[in-house]
mmCIF file of C-alpha atoms in Angstrom:
data_model
loop_
_atom_site.group_PDB
_atom_site.id
_atom_site.type_symbol
_atom_site.label_atom_id
_atom_site.label_comp_id
_atom_site.label_asym_id
_atom_site.label_seq_id
_atom_site.Cartn_x
_atom_site.Cartn_y
_atom_site.Cartn_z
ATOM 1 C CA MET W 1 -4.892 -11.925 54.092
ATOM 2 C CA SER W 2 -4.101 -8.582 52.620
ATOM 3 C CA GLY W 3 -0.270 -9.219 53.268
ATOM 4 C CA ASN W 4 -0.551 -12.389 51.056
ATOM 5 C CA THR W 5 -1.893 -10.398 48.027
ATOM 6 C CA VAL W 6 0.353 -10.357 44.831
ATOM 7 C CA THR W 7 0.152 -7.121 43.119
ATOM 8 C CA ARG W 8 0.819 -7.408 39.313
ATOM 9 C CA PRO W 9 2.959 -4.639 37.981
ATOM 10 C CA LEU W 10 1.460 -2.258 35.195
ATOM 11 C CA SER W 11 2.629 -2.943 31.870
ATOM 12 C CA ALA W 12 5.325 -0.473 30.532
ATOM 13 C CA SER W 13 2.730 0.296 27.520
ATOM 14 C CA CYS W 14 -0.652 -0.026 26.345
ATOM 15 C CA THR W 15 -2.754 -0.397 23.377
ATOM 16 C CA PRO W 16 -4.104 2.787 21.497
ATOM 17 C CA SER W 17 -7.724 1.979 22.776
ATOM 18 C CA ARG W 18 -6.538 1.556 26.330
ATOM 19 C CA ALA W 19 -4.437 4.906 26.040
ATOM 20 C CA ALA W 20 -7.368 6.839 24.427
ATOM 21 C CA ARG W 21 -9.521 5.928 27.572
ATOM 22 C CA GLU W 22 -6.791 6.996 29.879
ATOM 23 C CA LEU W 23 -6.393 10.199 28.206
ATOM 24 C CA ASP W 24 -10.003 10.991 27.897
ATOM 25 C CA LEU W 25 -10.040 10.991 24.192
ATOM 26 C CA LYS W 26 -12.337 9.620 21.549
ATOM 27 C CA ARG W 27 -10.541 7.108 19.407
ATOM 28 C CA SER W 28 -10.808 9.548 16.385
ATOM 29 C CA GLU W 29 -9.224 12.265 18.499
ATOM 30 C CA PHE W 30 -6.386 10.005 19.705
ATOM 31 C CA ASP W 31 -5.474 8.828 16.171
ATOM 32 C CA LEU W 32 -5.308 12.597 15.092
ATOM 33 C CA ALA W 33 -3.144 13.240 18.177
ATOM 34 C CA VAL W 34 -0.794 10.473 17.115
ATOM 35 C CA HIS W 35 -0.810 11.771 13.316
ATOM 36 C CA LEU W 36 0.068 15.239 14.529
ATOM 37 C CA GLY W 37 2.736 14.017 16.749
ATOM 38 C CA ARG W 38 0.991 15.122 20.057
ATOM 39 C CA ILE W 39 1.290 11.516 21.208
ATOM 40 C CA ARG W 40 4.275 9.463 20.814
ATOM 41 C CA THR W 41 3.923 5.834 19.899
ATOM 42 C CA MET W 42 6.329 2.881 19.497
ATOM 43 C CA PRO W 43 6.282 -0.465 17.682
ATOM 44 C CA ASP W 44 4.991 -3.522 19.409
ATOM 45 C CA GLU W 45 7.860 -5.840 19.851
ATOM 46 C CA GLY W 46 5.389 -8.795 19.284
ATOM 47 C CA GLY W 47 4.375 -7.327 15.905
ATOM 48 C CA GLY W 48 0.927 -6.201 17.159
ATOM 49 C CA GLY W 49 0.824 -2.674 15.851
ATOM 50 C CA ARG W 50 1.788 0.513 17.660
ATOM 51 C CA ARG W 51 1.692 0.894 21.500
ATOM 52 C CA VAL W 52 1.720 3.802 23.993
ATOM 53 C CA ALA W 53 4.337 3.925 26.539
ATOM 54 C CA ARG W 54 3.053 4.438 30.198
ATOM 55 C CA ALA W 55 5.480 7.243 30.647
ATOM 56 C CA GLU W 56 3.998 8.950 27.663
ATOM 57 C CA ILE W 57 0.575 8.743 29.208
ATOM 58 C CA GLU W 58 1.829 10.147 32.397
ATOM 59 C CA ARG W 59 3.513 12.966 30.698
ATOM 60 C CA LEU W 60 0.401 14.048 28.999
ATOM 61 C CA ARG W 61 -1.652 13.628 32.087
ATOM 62 C CA SER W 62 0.683 15.956 34.003
ATOM 63 C CA ASP W 63 0.477 18.738 31.441
ATOM 64 C CA PRO W 64 -1.464 21.861 32.778
ATOM 65 C CA GLY W 65 -5.009 22.019 31.390
ATOM 66 C CA PHE W 66 -5.316 18.192 30.936
ATOM 67 C CA PRO W 67 -7.555 17.034 29.295
ATOM 68 C CA GLU W 68 -9.185 20.107 27.790
ATOM 69 C CA ALA W 69 -6.023 21.295 26.279
ATOM 70 C CA LEU W 70 -5.150 18.231 24.582
ATOM 71 C CA ARG W 71 -8.599 17.967 23.061
ATOM 72 C CA ALA W 72 -8.412 21.400 21.840
ATOM 73 C CA SER W 73 -5.268 20.885 20.104
ATOM 74 C CA VAL W 74 -6.697 18.153 18.020
ATOM 75 C CA LEU W 75 -10.078 19.848 17.166
ATOM 76 C CA ALA W 76 -10.844 19.550 13.500
ATOM 77 C CA VAL W 77 -13.562 21.511 11.916
ATOM 78 C CA GLY W 78 -15.390 21.680 8.571
ATOM 79 C CA THR W 79 -15.753 24.469 6.127
ATOM 80 C CA SER W 80 -18.849 26.378 8.023
ATOM 81 C CA GLU W 81 -17.070 26.059 11.488
ATOM 82 C CA GLY W 82 -13.507 26.962 10.106
ATOM 83 C CA ALA W 83 -14.974 29.995 8.617
ATOM 84 C CA ALA W 84 -16.411 30.932 11.696
ATOM 85 C CA VAL W 85 -13.183 30.503 13.420
ATOM 86 C CA MET W 86 -11.285 32.721 11.052
ATOM 87 C CA GLY W 87 -14.427 35.248 10.838
ATOM 88 C CA VAL W 88 -14.912 34.902 7.174
ATOM 89 C CA PRO W 89 -17.735 33.730 4.804
ATOM 90 C CA SER W 90 -17.733 30.200 3.851
ATOM 91 C CA ALA W 91 -17.055 30.994 0.235
ATOM 92 C CA ARG W 92 -13.807 33.025 0.993
ATOM 93 C CA PHE W 93 -12.675 30.075 3.174
ATOM 94 C CA THR W 94 -13.107 27.478 0.541
ATOM 95 C CA ARG W 95 -11.045 29.749 -1.712
ATOM 96 C CA LEU W 96 -8.198 29.935 0.672
ATOM 97 C CA ALA W 97 -8.300 26.217 1.038
ATOM 98 C CA ARG W 98 -8.244 25.598 -2.736
ATOM 99 C CA LEU W 99 -5.366 27.840 -2.938
ATOM 100 C CA GLY W 100 -3.589 25.907 -0.266
ATOM 101 C CA LEU W 101 -3.411 28.662 2.026
ATOM 102 C CA VAL W 102 -5.044 26.565 4.817
ATOM 103 C CA VAL W 103 -4.112 22.850 4.854
ATOM 104 C CA PRO W 104 -6.739 20.017 5.601
ATOM 105 C CA VAL W 105 -5.875 17.450 8.199
ATOM 106 C CA ARG W 106 -8.456 14.960 7.612
ATOM 107 C CA PHE W 107 -11.428 14.114 5.113
ATOM 108 C CA TYR W 108 -14.403 11.882 5.054
ATOM 109 C CA LEU W 109 -17.112 11.055 2.710
ATOM 110 C CA ASN W 110 -20.725 12.090 3.592
ATOM 111 C CA ARG W 111 -23.714 9.916 2.659
ATOM 112 C CA TYR W 112 -23.781 11.624 -0.879
ATOM 113 C CA ARG W 113 -20.133 10.567 -1.323
ATOM 114 C CA ALA W 114 -19.210 14.259 -1.210
ATOM 115 C CA VAL W 115 -15.588 14.878 0.298
ATOM 116 C CA VAL W 116 -15.811 16.860 3.618
ATOM 117 C CA TRP W 117 -12.364 18.387 4.419
ATOM 118 C CA LEU W 118 -11.519 18.945 8.004
ATOM 119 C CA TYR W 119 -9.084 21.443 9.348
ATOM 120 C CA LEU W 120 -7.376 22.173 12.661
ATOM 121 C CA ALA W 121 -9.105 24.831 14.554
ATOM 122 C CA ASP W 122 -5.838 26.043 16.290
ATOM 123 C CA GLU W 123 -4.037 26.531 12.838
ATOM 124 C CA LEU W 124 -6.989 28.576 11.448
ATOM 125 C CA LYS W 125 -6.814 30.728 14.586
ATOM 126 C CA GLN W 126 -3.187 31.183 14.139
ATOM 127 C CA PHE W 127 -3.662 32.102 10.264
ATOM 128 C CA ALA W 128 -6.410 34.545 11.216
ATOM 129 C CA THR W 129 -4.310 36.261 13.704
ATOM 130 C CA ASP W 130 -1.176 36.663 11.637
ATOM 131 C CA GLY W 131 -1.101 40.174 10.560
ATOM 132 C CA THR W 132 0.571 39.306 7.312
ATOM 133 C CA ASN W 133 -2.608 37.380 6.234
ATOM 134 C CA ALA W 134 -4.966 40.314 6.838
ATOM 135 C CA PHE W 135 -5.401 41.086 3.092
ATOM 136 C CA LEU W 136 -6.597 37.680 2.420
ATOM 137 C CA LEU W 137 -9.405 37.705 4.862
ATOM 138 C CA THR W 138 -11.166 41.088 3.758
ATOM 139 C CA GLY W 139 -11.639 42.744 0.358
ATOM 140 C CA ARG W 140 -10.920 41.782 -3.061
ATOM 141 C CA THR W 141 -8.843 38.552 -3.671
ATOM 142 C CA PRO W 142 -5.601 39.431 -5.379
ATOM 143 C CA GLU W 143 -5.735 39.177 -9.176
ATOM 144 C CA VAL W 144 -2.977 36.611 -9.214
ATOM 145 C CA LEU W 145 -4.924 34.284 -6.883
ATOM 146 C CA ARG W 146 -8.086 34.852 -8.599
ATOM 147 C CA SER W 147 -6.584 33.869 -11.988
ATOM 148 C CA GLN W 148 -5.603 30.552 -10.132
ATOM 149 C CA LEU W 149 -9.096 29.842 -9.084
ATOM 150 C CA ASP W 150 -10.370 30.652 -12.525
ATOM 151 C CA ALA W 151 -7.976 28.131 -13.964
ATOM 152 C CA GLY W 152 -9.586 25.428 -11.511
ATOM 153 C CA VAL W 153 -6.771 25.145 -9.063
ATOM 154 C CA ASP W 154 -7.435 22.926 -6.033
ATOM 155 C CA LEU W 155 -4.590 22.048 -3.760
ATOM 156 C CA ARG W 156 -6.693 20.410 -0.967
ATOM 157 C CA SER W 157 -6.069 16.831 -2.077
ATOM 158 C CA ARG W 158 -2.515 17.491 -2.791
ATOM 159 C CA ASN W 159 -1.880 19.374 0.626
ATOM 160 C CA TRP W 160 -3.523 16.444 2.614
ATOM 161 C CA ARG W 161 -1.232 13.903 0.816
ATOM 162 C CA GLY W 162 1.841 15.832 1.692
ATOM 163 C CA ARG W 163 0.421 16.046 5.314
ATOM 164 C CA HIS W 164 -0.339 12.437 5.359
ATOM 165 C CA LEU W 165 2.946 11.297 3.938
ATOM 166 C CA GLY W 166 4.809 12.997 6.474
ATOM 167 C CA PHE W 167 2.715 11.228 9.278
ATOM 168 C CA LEU W 168 3.499 7.928 7.686
ATOM 169 C CA HIS W 169 7.204 8.578 7.224
ATOM 170 C CA ARG W 170 7.478 9.468 10.992
ATOM 171 C CA GLN W 171 5.812 5.930 11.802
ATOM 172 C CA ALA W 172 8.213 3.972 9.089
ATOM 173 C CA ASP W 173 10.647 1.818 10.647
ATOM 174 C CA GLY W 174 13.408 1.553 7.937
ATOM 175 C CA PRO W 175 14.053 2.293 4.297
ATOM 176 C CA TRP W 176 11.785 -0.429 2.774
ATOM 177 C CA GLN W 177 8.908 0.800 4.995
ATOM 178 C CA ARG W 178 9.561 4.363 3.956
ATOM 179 C CA ALA W 179 9.728 3.299 0.337
ATOM 180 C CA GLY W 180 6.306 1.457 0.645
ATOM 181 C CA VAL W 181 4.911 4.812 2.018
ATOM 182 C CA LEU W 182 6.073 6.670 -1.154
ATOM 183 C CA ALA W 183 4.903 3.977 -3.493
ATOM 184 C CA GLY W 184 1.348 4.243 -1.690
ATOM 185 C CA PHE W 185 0.907 7.707 -3.152
ATOM 186 C CA LEU W 186 1.739 6.718 -6.619
ATOM 187 C CA ASP W 187 -0.269 4.837 -9.347
ATOM 188 C CA PRO W 188 0.934 1.160 -9.847
ATOM 189 C CA LEU W 189 2.162 1.927 -13.158
ATOM 190 C CA GLN W 190 4.336 4.704 -11.943
ATOM 191 C CA VAL W 191 5.694 2.298 -9.207
ATOM 192 C CA ALA W 192 6.368 -0.503 -11.896
ATOM 193 C CA ALA W 193 8.207 2.090 -14.007
ATOM 194 C CA VAL W 194 10.524 2.752 -11.079
ATOM 195 C CA VAL W 195 10.873 -0.665 -9.560
ATOM 196 C CA GLU W 196 11.093 -3.146 -12.667
ATOM 197 C CA ASP W 197 12.132 -6.149 -10.509
ATOM 198 C CA PRO W 198 8.936 -8.078 -9.575
ATOM 199 C CA TYR W 199 10.279 -9.397 -6.444
ATOM 200 C CA GLU W 200 11.086 -6.068 -5.200
ATOM 201 C CA ARG W 201 7.703 -4.759 -6.117
ATOM 202 C CA SER W 202 6.137 -7.700 -4.177
ATOM 203 C CA HIS W 203 8.194 -6.883 -0.979
ATOM 204 C CA LEU W 204 7.501 -3.184 -1.524
ATOM 205 C CA ASN W 205 3.782 -3.838 -1.546
ATOM 206 C CA ARG W 206 3.901 -5.148 1.988
ATOM 207 C CA PHE W 207 4.653 -1.797 3.298
ATOM 208 C CA ARG W 208 2.201 0.140 1.288
ATOM 209 C CA PRO W 209 -0.124 2.208 3.474
ATOM 210 C CA ARG W 210 -3.833 1.579 3.458
ATOM 211 C CA PRO W 211 -6.062 4.484 2.351
ATOM 212 C CA PRO W 212 -8.145 5.700 5.096
ATOM 213 C CA ALA W 213 -11.177 3.436 5.797
ATOM 214 C CA GLN W 214 -13.984 4.516 3.523
ATOM 215 C CA GLY W 215 -16.367 1.762 2.886
ATOM 216 C CA THR W 216 -15.903 -1.737 1.252
ATOM 217 C CA PRO W 217 -12.989 -2.148 -1.207
ATOM 218 C CA GLY W 218 -14.159 -2.038 -4.804
ATOM 219 C CA THR W 219 -17.157 0.400 -4.002
ATOM 220 C CA PRO W 220 -17.581 3.853 -5.550
ATOM 221 C CA ALA W 221 -16.623 5.419 -2.254
ATOM 222 C CA ALA W 222 -13.253 3.239 -2.071
ATOM 223 C CA HIS W 223 -12.476 4.355 -5.493
ATOM 224 C CA LEU W 224 -12.866 8.031 -4.740
ATOM 225 C CA VAL W 225 -10.602 7.740 -1.562
ATOM 226 C CA GLU W 226 -8.026 5.868 -3.751
ATOM 227 C CA LYS W 227 -8.129 8.788 -6.267
ATOM 228 C CA ILE W 228 -7.493 11.227 -3.399
ATOM 229 C CA MET W 229 -4.639 9.179 -2.249
ATOM 230 C CA THR W 230 -2.925 8.731 -5.450
ATOM 231 C CA ALA W 231 -0.827 11.860 -6.784
ATOM 232 C CA ASP W 232 -2.001 13.372 -9.851
ATOM 233 C CA ASP W 233 0.016 16.580 -10.348
ATOM 234 C CA PRO W 234 3.131 16.124 -12.813
ATOM 235 C CA ASP W 235 5.460 17.760 -10.493
ATOM 236 C CA GLU W 236 4.239 15.975 -7.419
ATOM 237 C CA ILE W 237 4.666 12.571 -9.241
ATOM 238 C CA ASP W 238 8.135 13.294 -10.476
ATOM 239 C CA TRP W 239 9.036 14.285 -6.719
ATOM 240 C CA LEU W 240 7.720 11.107 -5.527
ATOM 241 C CA ARG W 241 9.189 8.962 -8.145
ATOM 242 C CA TYR W 242 12.755 10.360 -7.409
ATOM 243 C CA ASP W 243 12.316 10.024 -3.724
ATOM 244 C CA LEU W 244 11.214 6.532 -4.174
ATOM 245 C CA GLU W 245 14.365 5.688 -6.550
ATOM 246 C CA ARG W 246 16.720 7.362 -3.593
ATOM 247 C CA THR W 247 14.941 5.539 -0.790
ATOM 248 C CA LEU W 248 14.967 2.225 -2.754
ATOM 249 C CA ALA W 249 18.563 2.513 -3.342
ATOM 250 C CA GLU W 250 18.931 2.856 0.703
ATOM 251 C CA ALA W 251 16.754 -0.393 1.095
ATOM 252 C CA ARG W 252 18.717 -2.331 -1.445
ATOM 253 C CA ALA W 253 21.882 -1.423 0.102
ATOM 254 C CA GLU W 254 20.622 -2.157 3.597
ATOM 255 C CA GLN W 255 18.854 -5.468 2.811
ATOM 256 C CA PRO W 256 17.966 -6.909 -0.655
ATOM 257 C CA ALA W 257 14.365 -7.792 -1.394
ATOM 258 C CA PRO W 258 13.790 -11.579 -0.547
ATOM 259 C CA ARG W 259 13.791 -13.852 -3.386
ATOM 260 C CA PRO W 260 12.786 -17.570 -3.819
ATOM 261 C CA ALA W 261 15.724 -20.072 -3.139
ATOM 262 C CA TRP W 262 17.384 -21.523 -6.034
ATOM 263 C CA LYS W 263 16.681 -25.054 -6.681
ATOM 264 C CA PRO W 264 18.305 -27.230 -9.579
ATOM 265 C CA ALA W 265 15.977 -28.571 -12.121
ATOM 266 C CA PRO W 266 14.625 -32.061 -11.300
ATOM 267 C CA THR W 267 16.347 -35.061 -12.726
ATOM 268 C CA PRO W 268 13.919 -37.036 -15.132
ATOM 269 C CA PRO W 269 13.208 -40.464 -13.645
ATOM 270 C CA ALA W 270 15.252 -43.172 -15.208
ATOM 271 C CA GLY W 271 13.566 -45.218 -17.978
ATOM 272 C CA PRO W 272 14.065 -48.985 -18.625
ATOM 273 C CA PRO W 273 17.346 -49.774 -20.195
ATOM 274 C CA ASP W 274 18.126 -49.823 -23.715
ATOM 275 C CA ARG W 275 17.713 -53.164 -25.484
ATOM 276 C CA PRO W 276 21.007 -54.332 -26.849
ATOM 277 C CA ALA W 277 20.974 -55.016 -30.540
ATOM 278 C CA ASP W 278 20.585 -58.835 -31.345
ATOM 279 C CA THR W 279 23.327 -59.194 -33.786
ATOM 280 C CA ASP W 280 22.481 -63.002 -34.166
ATOM 281 C CA ARG W 281 19.238 -62.193 -35.333
ATOM 282 C CA PRO W 282 18.561 -62.744 -38.840
ATOM 283 C CA GLU W 283 17.468 -60.058 -41.157
ATOM 284 C CA ASP W 284 13.927 -60.404 -42.486
ATOM 285 C CA THR W 285 14.996 -61.244 -45.903
ATOM 286 C CA ASP W 286 17.012 -64.191 -44.450
ATOM 287 C CA ARG W 287 14.138 -65.667 -42.465
ATOM 288 C CA PRO W 288 13.004 -69.134 -43.435
ATOM 289 C CA GLU W 289 9.681 -69.665 -44.835
ATOM 290 C CA ASP W 290 6.829 -70.145 -42.188
ATOM 291 C CA THR W 291 5.721 -73.634 -43.331
ATOM 292 C CA ASP W 292 3.719 -74.155 -40.350
ATOM 293 C CA ARG W 293 1.126 -71.438 -41.101
ATOM 294 C CA PRO W 294 -2.060 -73.028 -42.782
ATOM 295 C CA ASP W 295 -2.734 -69.857 -44.955
ATOM 296 C CA ARG W 296 0.473 -70.126 -46.741
ATOM 297 C CA PRO W 297 0.890 -72.963 -49.231
ATOM 298 C CA THR W 298 4.131 -74.808 -49.459
ATOM 299 C CA ARG W 299 6.541 -74.284 -52.504
ATOM 300 C CA GLY W 300 6.219 -78.007 -53.435
ATOM 301 C CA LEU W 301 2.532 -77.822 -53.531
ATOM 302 C CA LEU W 302 2.607 -74.888 -55.915
ATOM 303 C CA THR W 303 4.992 -76.709 -58.062
ATOM 304 C CA TRP W 304 2.767 -79.719 -58.375
ATOM 305 C CA LEU W 305 -0.432 -77.524 -59.231
ATOM 306 C CA ARG W 306 1.407 -75.850 -61.894
ATOM 307 C CA ARG W 307 2.534 -79.251 -63.464
ATOM 308 C CA ARG W 308 -0.996 -80.535 -63.185
ATOM 309 C CA ASN W 309 -2.761 -77.721 -64.830
ATOM 310 C CA GLY W 310 -0.154 -77.472 -67.736
#
């Protein structure tokens, strides 16, 4: 009977969930690996989202140290763990992050709706072992950096946006998709100032990225995530607007935004034909007296009454 068994060939690609299981990764680890370019994905020809080629899974599984090396490359840590990795106090680590010297790779909101930034452990190790950064890890913070901190500088959100924008750009398949990515980091009023055509804005909105899932839309948590997602520095806004204009010009040249098909104005329904003028009909002044109406006395009766009374 074994000779009659039909073996179905393996699919050339699989879903992200299946790929994560085959690579011994948690789904959050898999998503971050894709974000960082550690795992290459491809669009689903059926429009069902991204997929992972079987050859890509085999490539990763054949790497030395799999799966531990792959997991270590996507290990994300918070402030306390990050400070321990770099061998500095948590307060100093936070200052370095606010100055943009270490860049977050992810964030989430805790139960108090406080933002928890996560950093790649590998990047923190590289920063700490680079001799040119030694003066930042010990001793007094340089005056120019302290003045920035005193002025309230905090580049964590902006640096995360820049990193996330790069990831979404790599996933985009064309200029309209790239323009939609850029629009996703701008306030709607800024987008409307750049994209005045309502049909183009409607088409562009199809490709705007969703903020990272953080609660139900419309909740305070969702508003906070939207705020983190939206550019707020003037120079950052200017750069995004310029890039949006340039990318939008490429998109228009490649394929204009769809518009409703033109339809001629409907013809009003035909009414009853105009009644021709009755030229033979006498005017009211020429009408004969209606002698048949009982409430109107005849001319002869009136004459007889006047004579009798006279």
